Amino acid sequence: MNTETIKKEVNKAVKTERISGSEAIIRCLIAEGVDILYGYPGGAIMPVYDELFKYRDKIHHVLTRHEQGAAHAAQGYARISGRVGVAMATSGPGATNLITGIADAQIDSTPIVCITGQVPSHLLGTDAFQETDIVGISTPVTKWNVQVTKASEIPEAIAKAFYIAKSGRPGPVLIDITKDAQFEEFDFKYEKCTGVRSYKPIPKTDINQVKAAAALINNAKKPLIVWGQGVILGKAEEELKAVVEKSGVPAAWTILGASAIPTSHPLNVGMVGMHGNYAPNKLTNECDVLIAIGMRFDDRVTGSLDTYAKQAKIIHFDIDPAEINKNVKVHIAVLGDSKDSLAMLLSELKENSHKAWHQEFKDLYEIEYNAVIKNDLLPEKEGLTMGEVLKEINIYSNGDAAIVSDVGQHQMIACRYAKFNQSKSNITSGGLGTMGFALPAAIGAKMAEPHREVVAIIGDGGYQMNIQELGTIFQQKAAVKIVVLNNEFLGMVRQWQQLFFDKRYASTEMTNPDFVTIAKGYSINGKRVTKREELADAVKEMMASKSSYFLEVCVEKEDNVFPMIPSGASVSDIRLS
């Protein structure tokens, strides 16, 4: 038996097949269940695109108009579906254009896998055309990254990437693959990754810590729950709801935690943070036990750490040990998967109602309603408010739409006033605060869950940062509803300039184009609303549309978002005006 025959027999025995590295990439993605891929081709990734063309009946490639759009679309896909989003780009500027989306995914714990092409391995380090050290650049903003220079390394790298991206606290992973590795042939075999040495994504929950937490909660007079996105990522919505209902503890949420419990739930007391609701912010500094679940005590939630919940015993449920005592010193830490740890907590809790404590929240809500909410939703002023636009959308969405918001005043208004009946309905850029996020993220969300209504709420500033993705909507026929709340300002920056810089509106006023005409150029029907009497019919028409729709609403130029905790101030110093 000659050498070639022996080689074939061995390959057959281990179920290998000789293919190119580029075909292996596609085959690996298919094995991981990838059905949609967002990207932009170029020279260093061209062999992969050539193979992707052959497998186009198995993976649908979405040509975004910018690589940043691809990363954000992958995020939107992941956030609404719970699956791993995938983006692909060429070397050099293609790879670096992904970085903003990758950084956004890192701080918001979004599972995406980014694949970049790289110059041939013999040119690495020579400053070759379109060469950048994307592994070095992306190291601070990825959960894991790797450069592949041999075709045989591809299956293991991709399997590991998907495992790391979606396990434990999720996050972005980048795989950089040299062009020669894409061309090289090898004996292909794919096995999914089920573990990585020294990486333990889910810490074991200590039942004694759970019992200690339950004892504090059971004996508390004024307990408060603040939950974050960890509940959604852990698929622990039902467990959280059961804990809240059995304990009777008022429960508030961070921006990324929104929708884990329906906004209409009687124990849901609203949003915490800089532009959150008055009661949960104010009463954070009056509760005796603060139970943080799947949140990281971000500075926009805590305000001044020197005064944050100093009177309270703090319990922190989290999957990531690095978050414990990072910003806020806690009394009891419960590590583990939120679904498991909350189920354990539930069995230890006593039934309670805390009626007097809840009344304090209701009393403060009335103050906020009369000072802020009424003016946002039922304004007497001539100009339109952002809040009344959300109110109209709620009427036709019935709280079932996914709201994808950009960053700015409109984002805060959307988070405050959108109604959510189901989880994974609030998709926004939280920790990084990325303007330009919403339009491509809405595309990804709609393509991941085509049966759901997806409404993008965007300001006139952020909209123009990735307005080119209208071309992606046009080509993909993605039925995204786009609402631009146009105040002809970079509204949030202008608000700060008004309140803290004596109304010096330095470089924040916008001279905008005809947005409706631009949308029509992409065959997207649209309408511009300038008067209150036009709003209801316009929103009704948009929500009834079976295809994409663009709605521009011209709102008050100098409206502000309140309540507001000034930067660095205590949550007790929350302002209503």
JSON list of C-alpha atoms in Angstrom, two decimals, residues 326-487:
[
{"chain": "A", "resi": 326, "resn": "LYS", "atom": "CA", "xyz": [-15.37, 46.73, 41.32]},
{"chain": "A", "resi": 327, "resn": "ASN", "atom": "CA", "xyz": [-17.34, 49.93, 41.79]},
{"chain": "A", "resi": 328, "resn": "VAL", "atom": "CA", "xyz": [-19.50, 49.35, 44.85]},
{"chain": "A", "resi": 329, "resn": "LYS", "atom": "CA", "xyz": [-18.52, 47.43, 47.96]},
{"chain": "A", "resi": 330, "resn": "VAL", "atom": "CA", "xyz": [-21.10, 44.70, 48.54]},
{"chain": "A", "resi": 331, "resn": "HIS", "atom": "CA", "xyz": [-22.05, 42.80, 51.68]},
{"chain": "A", "resi": 332, "resn": "ILE", "atom": "CA", "xyz": [-23.07, 39.54, 49.99]},
{"chain": "A", "resi": 333, "resn": "ALA", "atom": "CA", "xyz": [-21.95, 38.35, 46.57]},
{"chain": "A", "resi": 334, "resn": "VAL", "atom": "CA", "xyz": [-23.82, 35.53, 44.82]},
{"chain": "A", "resi": 335, "resn": "LEU", "atom": "CA", "xyz": [-21.85, 34.31, 41.83]},
{"chain": "A", "resi": 336, "resn": "GLY", "atom": "CA", "xyz": [-23.35, 32.14, 39.13]},
{"chain": "A", "resi": 337, "resn": "ASP", "atom": "CA", "xyz": [-25.82, 31.91, 36.30]},
{"chain": "A", "resi": 338, "resn": "SER", "atom": "CA", "xyz": [-28.78, 34.19, 37.06]},
{"chain": "A", "resi": 339, "resn": "LYS", "atom": "CA", "xyz": [-31.37, 31.57, 36.09]},
{"chain": "A", "resi": 340, "resn": "ASP", "atom": "CA", "xyz": [-29.96, 29.08, 38.59]},
{"chain": "A", "resi": 341, "resn": "SER", "atom": "CA", "xyz": [-29.11, 31.50, 41.38]},
{"chain": "A", "resi": 342, "resn": "LEU", "atom": "CA", "xyz": [-32.52, 33.22, 41.28]},
{"chain": "A", "resi": 343, "resn": "ALA", "atom": "CA", "xyz": [-34.26, 29.84, 41.33]},
{"chain": "A", "resi": 344, "resn": "MET", "atom": "CA", "xyz": [-32.25, 28.97, 44.43]},
{"chain": "A", "resi": 345, "resn": "LEU", "atom": "CA", "xyz": [-33.14, 32.32, 46.00]},
{"chain": "A", "resi": 346, "resn": "LEU", "atom": "CA", "xyz": [-36.84, 31.86, 45.29]},
{"chain": "A", "resi": 347, "resn": "SER", "atom": "CA", "xyz": [-37.06, 28.74, 47.44]},
{"chain": "A", "resi": 348, "resn": "GLU", "atom": "CA", "xyz": [-35.52, 30.60, 50.38]},
{"chain": "A", "resi": 349, "resn": "LEU", "atom": "CA", "xyz": [-37.71, 33.71, 50.25]},
{"chain": "A", "resi": 350, "resn": "LYS", "atom": "CA", "xyz": [-40.75, 34.42, 52.39]},
{"chain": "A", "resi": 351, "resn": "GLU", "atom": "CA", "xyz": [-43.87, 35.93, 50.90]},
{"chain": "A", "resi": 352, "resn": "ASN", "atom": "CA", "xyz": [-44.22, 39.65, 51.57]},
{"chain": "A", "resi": 353, "resn": "SER", "atom": "CA", "xyz": [-45.90, 42.74, 50.16]},
{"chain": "A", "resi": 354, "resn": "HIS", "atom": "CA", "xyz": [-44.14, 45.86, 51.55]},
{"chain": "A", "resi": 355, "resn": "LYS", "atom": "CA", "xyz": [-47.25, 47.97, 51.00]},
{"chain": "A", "resi": 356, "resn": "ALA", "atom": "CA", "xyz": [-46.05, 51.04, 52.91]},
{"chain": "A", "resi": 357, "resn": "TRP", "atom": "CA", "xyz": [-42.73, 51.00, 51.04]},
{"chain": "A", "resi": 358, "resn": "HIS", "atom": "CA", "xyz": [-44.50, 50.71, 47.71]},
{"chain": "A", "resi": 359, "resn": "GLN", "atom": "CA", "xyz": [-46.62, 53.69, 48.61]},
{"chain": "A", "resi": 360, "resn": "GLU", "atom": "CA", "xyz": [-43.46, 55.80, 48.81]},
{"chain": "A", "resi": 361, "resn": "PHE", "atom": "CA", "xyz": [-42.71, 54.90, 45.19]},
{"chain": "A", "resi": 362, "resn": "LYS", "atom": "CA", "xyz": [-46.26, 55.77, 44.16]},
{"chain": "A", "resi": 363, "resn": "ASP", "atom": "CA", "xyz": [-46.09, 59.13, 45.93]},
{"chain": "A", "resi": 364, "resn": "LEU", "atom": "CA", "xyz": [-42.84, 60.05, 44.18]},
{"chain": "A", "resi": 365, "resn": "TYR", "atom": "CA", "xyz": [-44.22, 58.84, 40.86]},
{"chain": "A", "resi": 366, "resn": "GLU", "atom": "CA", "xyz": [-47.08, 61.32, 41.22]},
{"chain": "A", "resi": 367, "resn": "ILE", "atom": "CA", "xyz": [-44.55, 64.10, 41.72]},
{"chain": "A", "resi": 368, "resn": "GLU", "atom": "CA", "xyz": [-42.65, 63.03, 38.60]},
{"chain": "A", "resi": 369, "resn": "TYR", "atom": "CA", "xyz": [-45.87, 62.66, 36.62]},
{"chain": "A", "resi": 370, "resn": "ASN", "atom": "CA", "xyz": [-47.04, 66.18, 37.37]},
{"chain": "A", "resi": 371, "resn": "ALA", "atom": "CA", "xyz": [-43.62, 67.78, 36.91]},
{"chain": "A", "resi": 372, "resn": "VAL", "atom": "CA", "xyz": [-42.35, 65.83, 33.88]},
{"chain": "A", "resi": 373, "resn": "ILE", "atom": "CA", "xyz": [-44.36, 62.95, 32.43]},
{"chain": "A", "resi": 374, "resn": "LYS", "atom": "CA", "xyz": [-47.56, 64.89, 31.84]},
{"chain": "A", "resi": 375, "resn": "ASN", "atom": "CA", "xyz": [-45.64, 67.56, 29.94]},
{"chain": "A", "resi": 376, "resn": "ASP", "atom": "CA", "xyz": [-43.86, 64.90, 27.83]},
{"chain": "A", "resi": 377, "resn": "LEU", "atom": "CA", "xyz": [-46.93, 62.86, 26.91]},
{"chain": "A", "resi": 378, "resn": "LEU", "atom": "CA", "xyz": [-49.76, 65.42, 27.05]},
{"chain": "A", "resi": 379, "resn": "PRO", "atom": "CA", "xyz": [-48.02, 68.68, 26.21]},
{"chain": "A", "resi": 380, "resn": "GLU", "atom": "CA", "xyz": [-49.82, 72.00, 26.12]},
{"chain": "A", "resi": 381, "resn": "LYS", "atom": "CA", "xyz": [-47.03, 73.66, 24.16]},
{"chain": "A", "resi": 382, "resn": "GLU", "atom": "CA", "xyz": [-47.36, 74.18, 20.42]},
{"chain": "A", "resi": 383, "resn": "GLY", "atom": "CA", "xyz": [-44.32, 72.14, 19.40]},
{"chain": "A", "resi": 384, "resn": "LEU", "atom": "CA", "xyz": [-44.22, 68.36, 19.33]},
{"chain": "A", "resi": 385, "resn": "THR", "atom": "CA", "xyz": [-42.41, 66.46, 22.07]},
{"chain": "A", "resi": 386, "resn": "MET", "atom": "CA", "xyz": [-40.45, 63.24, 21.71]},
{"chain": "A", "resi": 387, "resn": "GLY", "atom": "CA", "xyz": [-42.57, 61.65, 24.41]},
{"chain": "A", "resi": 388, "resn": "GLU", "atom": "CA", "xyz": [-45.82, 62.01, 22.52]},
{"chain": "A", "resi": 389, "resn": "VAL", "atom": "CA", "xyz": [-44.26, 60.28, 19.51]},
{"chain": "A", "resi": 390, "resn": "LEU", "atom": "CA", "xyz": [-43.47, 57.27, 21.70]},
{"chain": "A", "resi": 391, "resn": "LYS", "atom": "CA", "xyz": [-46.98, 57.43, 23.12]},
{"chain": "A", "resi": 392, "resn": "GLU", "atom": "CA", "xyz": [-48.44, 57.11, 19.60]},
{"chain": "A", "resi": 393, "resn": "ILE", "atom": "CA", "xyz": [-46.08, 54.25, 18.72]},
{"chain": "A", "resi": 394, "resn": "ASN", "atom": "CA", "xyz": [-47.21, 52.39, 21.86]},
{"chain": "A", "resi": 395, "resn": "ILE", "atom": "CA", "xyz": [-50.81, 52.58, 20.68]},
{"chain": "A", "resi": 396, "resn": "TYR", "atom": "CA", "xyz": [-50.06, 50.66, 17.49]},
{"chain": "A", "resi": 397, "resn": "SER", "atom": "CA", "xyz": [-47.30, 48.39, 18.77]},
{"chain": "A", "resi": 398, "resn": "ASN", "atom": "CA", "xyz": [-49.32, 47.16, 21.76]},
{"chain": "A", "resi": 399, "resn": "GLY", "atom": "CA", "xyz": [-46.01, 46.88, 23.56]},
{"chain": "A", "resi": 400, "resn": "ASP", "atom": "CA", "xyz": [-44.87, 44.01, 21.33]},
{"chain": "A", "resi": 401, "resn": "ALA", "atom": "CA", "xyz": [-42.46, 45.88, 19.04]},
{"chain": "A", "resi": 402, "resn": "ALA", "atom": "CA", "xyz": [-38.70, 45.79, 19.43]},
{"chain": "A", "resi": 403, "resn": "ILE", "atom": "CA", "xyz": [-37.50, 49.35, 19.93]},
{"chain": "A", "resi": 404, "resn": "VAL", "atom": "CA", "xyz": [-33.96, 49.97, 18.66]},
{"chain": "A", "resi": 405, "resn": "SER", "atom": "CA", "xyz": [-32.74, 53.36, 19.81]},
{"chain": "A", "resi": 406, "resn": "ASP", "atom": "CA", "xyz": [-29.63, 55.34, 19.00]},
{"chain": "A", "resi": 407, "resn": "VAL", "atom": "CA", "xyz": [-27.84, 57.53, 21.55]},
{"chain": "A", "resi": 408, "resn": "GLY", "atom": "CA", "xyz": [-29.02, 60.87, 22.87]},
{"chain": "A", "resi": 409, "resn": "GLN", "atom": "CA", "xyz": [-32.18, 62.51, 24.16]},
{"chain": "A", "resi": 410, "resn": "HIS", "atom": "CA", "xyz": [-34.40, 60.32, 21.98]},
{"chain": "A", "resi": 411, "resn": "GLN", "atom": "CA", "xyz": [-32.76, 57.24, 23.51]},
{"chain": "A", "resi": 412, "resn": "MET", "atom": "CA", "xyz": [-33.65, 58.33, 27.03]},
{"chain": "A", "resi": 413, "resn": "ILE", "atom": "CA", "xyz": [-37.19, 59.17, 25.97]},
{"chain": "A", "resi": 414, "resn": "ALA", "atom": "CA", "xyz": [-37.57, 55.82, 24.21]},
{"chain": "A", "resi": 415, "resn": "CYS", "atom": "CA", "xyz": [-36.32, 53.92, 27.26]},
{"chain": "A", "resi": 416, "resn": "ARG", "atom": "CA", "xyz": [-38.56, 55.93, 29.57]},
{"chain": "A", "resi": 417, "resn": "TYR", "atom": "CA", "xyz": [-41.80, 55.72, 27.60]},
{"chain": "A", "resi": 418, "resn": "ALA", "atom": "CA", "xyz": [-41.77, 52.70, 25.29]},
{"chain": "A", "resi": 419, "resn": "LYS", "atom": "CA", "xyz": [-44.04, 49.89, 26.47]},
{"chain": "A", "resi": 420, "resn": "PHE", "atom": "CA", "xyz": [-42.53, 46.40, 26.55]},
{"chain": "A", "resi": 421, "resn": "ASN", "atom": "CA", "xyz": [-44.52, 43.20, 26.96]},
{"chain": "A", "resi": 422, "resn": "GLN", "atom": "CA", "xyz": [-41.77, 40.74, 26.08]},
{"chain": "A", "resi": 423, "resn": "SER", "atom": "CA", "xyz": [-38.08, 40.36, 26.74]},
{"chain": "A", "resi": 424, "resn": "LYS", "atom": "CA", "xyz": [-35.33, 41.40, 24.30]},
{"chain": "A", "resi": 425, "resn": "SER", "atom": "CA", "xyz": [-37.43, 44.35, 23.17]},
{"chain": "A", "resi": 426, "resn": "ASN", "atom": "CA", "xyz": [-35.14, 47.24, 24.09]},
{"chain": "A", "resi": 427, "resn": "ILE", "atom": "CA", "xyz": [-32.03, 47.26, 21.90]},
{"chain": "A", "resi": 428, "resn": "THR", "atom": "CA", "xyz": [-29.69, 50.18, 22.37]},
{"chain": "A", "resi": 429, "resn": "SER", "atom": "CA", "xyz": [-26.05, 51.09, 22.87]},
{"chain": "A", "resi": 430, "resn": "GLY", "atom": "CA", "xyz": [-25.55, 51.28, 26.61]},
{"chain": "A", "resi": 431, "resn": "GLY", "atom": "CA", "xyz": [-22.00, 51.41, 27.91]},
{"chain": "A", "resi": 432, "resn": "LEU", "atom": "CA", "xyz": [-20.23, 52.84, 24.88]},
{"chain": "A", "resi": 433, "resn": "GLY", "atom": "CA", "xyz": [-23.02, 55.22, 23.87]},
{"chain": "A", "resi": 434, "resn": "THR", "atom": "CA", "xyz": [-22.43, 54.79, 20.13]},
{"chain": "A", "resi": 435, "resn": "MET", "atom": "CA", "xyz": [-24.18, 57.27, 17.87]},
{"chain": "A", "resi": 436, "resn": "GLY", "atom": "CA", "xyz": [-24.96, 55.56, 14.58]},
{"chain": "A", "resi": 437, "resn": "PHE", "atom": "CA", "xyz": [-25.86, 52.28, 16.30]},
{"chain": "A", "resi": 438, "resn": "ALA", "atom": "CA", "xyz": [-29.60, 52.13, 15.73]},
{"chain": "A", "resi": 439, "resn": "LEU", "atom": "CA", "xyz": [-30.07, 51.98, 11.95]},
{"chain": "A", "resi": 440, "resn": "PRO", "atom": "CA", "xyz": [-27.78, 48.99, 11.28]},
{"chain": "A", "resi": 441, "resn": "ALA", "atom": "CA", "xyz": [-28.74, 47.30, 14.57]},
{"chain": "A", "resi": 442, "resn": "ALA", "atom": "CA", "xyz": [-32.39, 47.53, 13.56]},
{"chain": "A", "resi": 443, "resn": "ILE", "atom": "CA", "xyz": [-31.55, 45.79, 10.27]},
{"chain": "A", "resi": 444, "resn": "GLY", "atom": "CA", "xyz": [-29.89, 42.95, 12.16]},
{"chain": "A", "resi": 445, "resn": "ALA", "atom": "CA", "xyz": [-32.79, 42.68, 14.59]},
{"chain": "A", "resi": 446, "resn": "LYS", "atom": "CA", "xyz": [-35.41, 42.59, 11.85]},
{"chain": "A", "resi": 447, "resn": "MET", "atom": "CA", "xyz": [-33.55, 39.96, 9.86]},
{"chain": "A", "resi": 448, "resn": "ALA", "atom": "CA", "xyz": [-33.08, 37.79, 12.96]},
{"chain": "A", "resi": 449, "resn": "GLU", "atom": "CA", "xyz": [-36.76, 38.00, 13.93]},
{"chain": "A", "resi": 450, "resn": "PRO", "atom": "CA", "xyz": [-38.69, 38.94, 10.76]},
{"chain": "A", "resi": 451, "resn": "HIS", "atom": "CA", "xyz": [-42.05, 38.25, 12.41]},
{"chain": "A", "resi": 452, "resn": "ARG", "atom": "CA", "xyz": [-41.49, 41.03, 14.98]},
{"chain": "A", "resi": 453, "resn": "GLU", "atom": "CA", "xyz": [-42.12, 44.70, 14.41]},
{"chain": "A", "resi": 454, "resn": "VAL", "atom": "CA", "xyz": [-38.82, 46.58, 14.68]},
{"chain": "A", "resi": 455, "resn": "VAL", "atom": "CA", "xyz": [-38.90, 50.35, 15.17]},
{"chain": "A", "resi": 456, "resn": "ALA", "atom": "CA", "xyz": [-35.69, 52.38, 15.13]},
{"chain": "A", "resi": 457, "resn": "ILE", "atom": "CA", "xyz": [-35.84, 55.60, 17.17]},
{"chain": "A", "resi": 458, "resn": "ILE", "atom": "CA", "xyz": [-33.02, 57.90, 16.07]},
{"chain": "A", "resi": 459, "resn": "GLY", "atom": "CA", "xyz": [-31.95, 61.52, 16.43]},
{"chain": "A", "resi": 460, "resn": "ASP", "atom": "CA", "xyz": [-31.03, 63.64, 13.45]},
{"chain": "A", "resi": 461, "resn": "GLY", "atom": "CA", "xyz": [-27.35, 63.56, 14.50]},
{"chain": "A", "resi": 462, "resn": "GLY", "atom": "CA", "xyz": [-26.88, 59.82, 15.00]},
{"chain": "A", "resi": 463, "resn": "TYR", "atom": "CA", "xyz": [-28.99, 59.05, 11.92]},
{"chain": "A", "resi": 464, "resn": "GLN", "atom": "CA", "xyz": [-26.47, 60.73, 9.65]},
{"chain": "A", "resi": 465, "resn": "MET", "atom": "CA", "xyz": [-23.57, 58.76, 11.11]},
{"chain": "A", "resi": 466, "resn": "ASN", "atom": "CA", "xyz": [-24.73, 55.57, 9.39]},
{"chain": "A", "resi": 467, "resn": "ILE", "atom": "CA", "xyz": [-27.39, 56.87, 7.00]},
{"chain": "A", "resi": 468, "resn": "GLN", "atom": "CA", "xyz": [-25.71, 54.88, 4.21]},
{"chain": "A", "resi": 469, "resn": "GLU", "atom": "CA", "xyz": [-27.31, 51.73, 5.65]},
{"chain": "A", "resi": 470, "resn": "LEU", "atom": "CA", "xyz": [-30.54, 52.79, 3.99]},
{"chain": "A", "resi": 471, "resn": "GLY", "atom": "CA", "xyz": [-28.91, 51.09, 1.02]},
{"chain": "A", "resi": 472, "resn": "THR", "atom": "CA", "xyz": [-28.78, 47.84, 2.99]},
{"chain": "A", "resi": 473, "resn": "ILE", "atom": "CA", "xyz": [-32.47, 48.16, 3.87]},
{"chain": "A", "resi": 474, "resn": "PHE", "atom": "CA", "xyz": [-33.24, 48.80, 0.20]},
{"chain": "A", "resi": 475, "resn": "GLN", "atom": "CA", "xyz": [-31.26, 45.83, -1.10]},
{"chain": "A", "resi": 476, "resn": "GLN", "atom": "CA", "xyz": [-32.40, 43.41, 1.62]},
{"chain": "A", "resi": 477, "resn": "LYS", "atom": "CA", "xyz": [-36.02, 44.62, 1.65]},
{"chain": "A", "resi": 478, "resn": "ALA", "atom": "CA", "xyz": [-35.82, 44.72, 5.43]},
{"chain": "A", "resi": 479, "resn": "ALA", "atom": "CA", "xyz": [-39.12, 46.05, 6.77]},
{"chain": "A", "resi": 480, "resn": "VAL", "atom": "CA", "xyz": [-37.59, 48.33, 9.40]},
{"chain": "A", "resi": 481, "resn": "LYS", "atom": "CA", "xyz": [-39.64, 51.29, 10.62]},
{"chain": "A", "resi": 482, "resn": "ILE", "atom": "CA", "xyz": [-37.36, 54.33, 10.99]},
{"chain": "A", "resi": 483, "resn": "VAL", "atom": "CA", "xyz": [-38.37, 57.28, 13.17]},
{"chain": "A", "resi": 484, "resn": "VAL", "atom": "CA", "xyz": [-36.08, 60.30, 13.21]},
{"chain": "A", "resi": 485, "resn": "LEU", "atom": "CA", "xyz": [-36.88, 62.77, 15.99]},
{"chain": "A", "resi": 486, "resn": "ASN", "atom": "CA", "xyz": [-35.46, 65.92, 14.47]},
{"chain": "A", "resi": 487, "resn": "ASN", "atom": "CA", "xyz": [-34.69, 68.84, 16.77]}
]
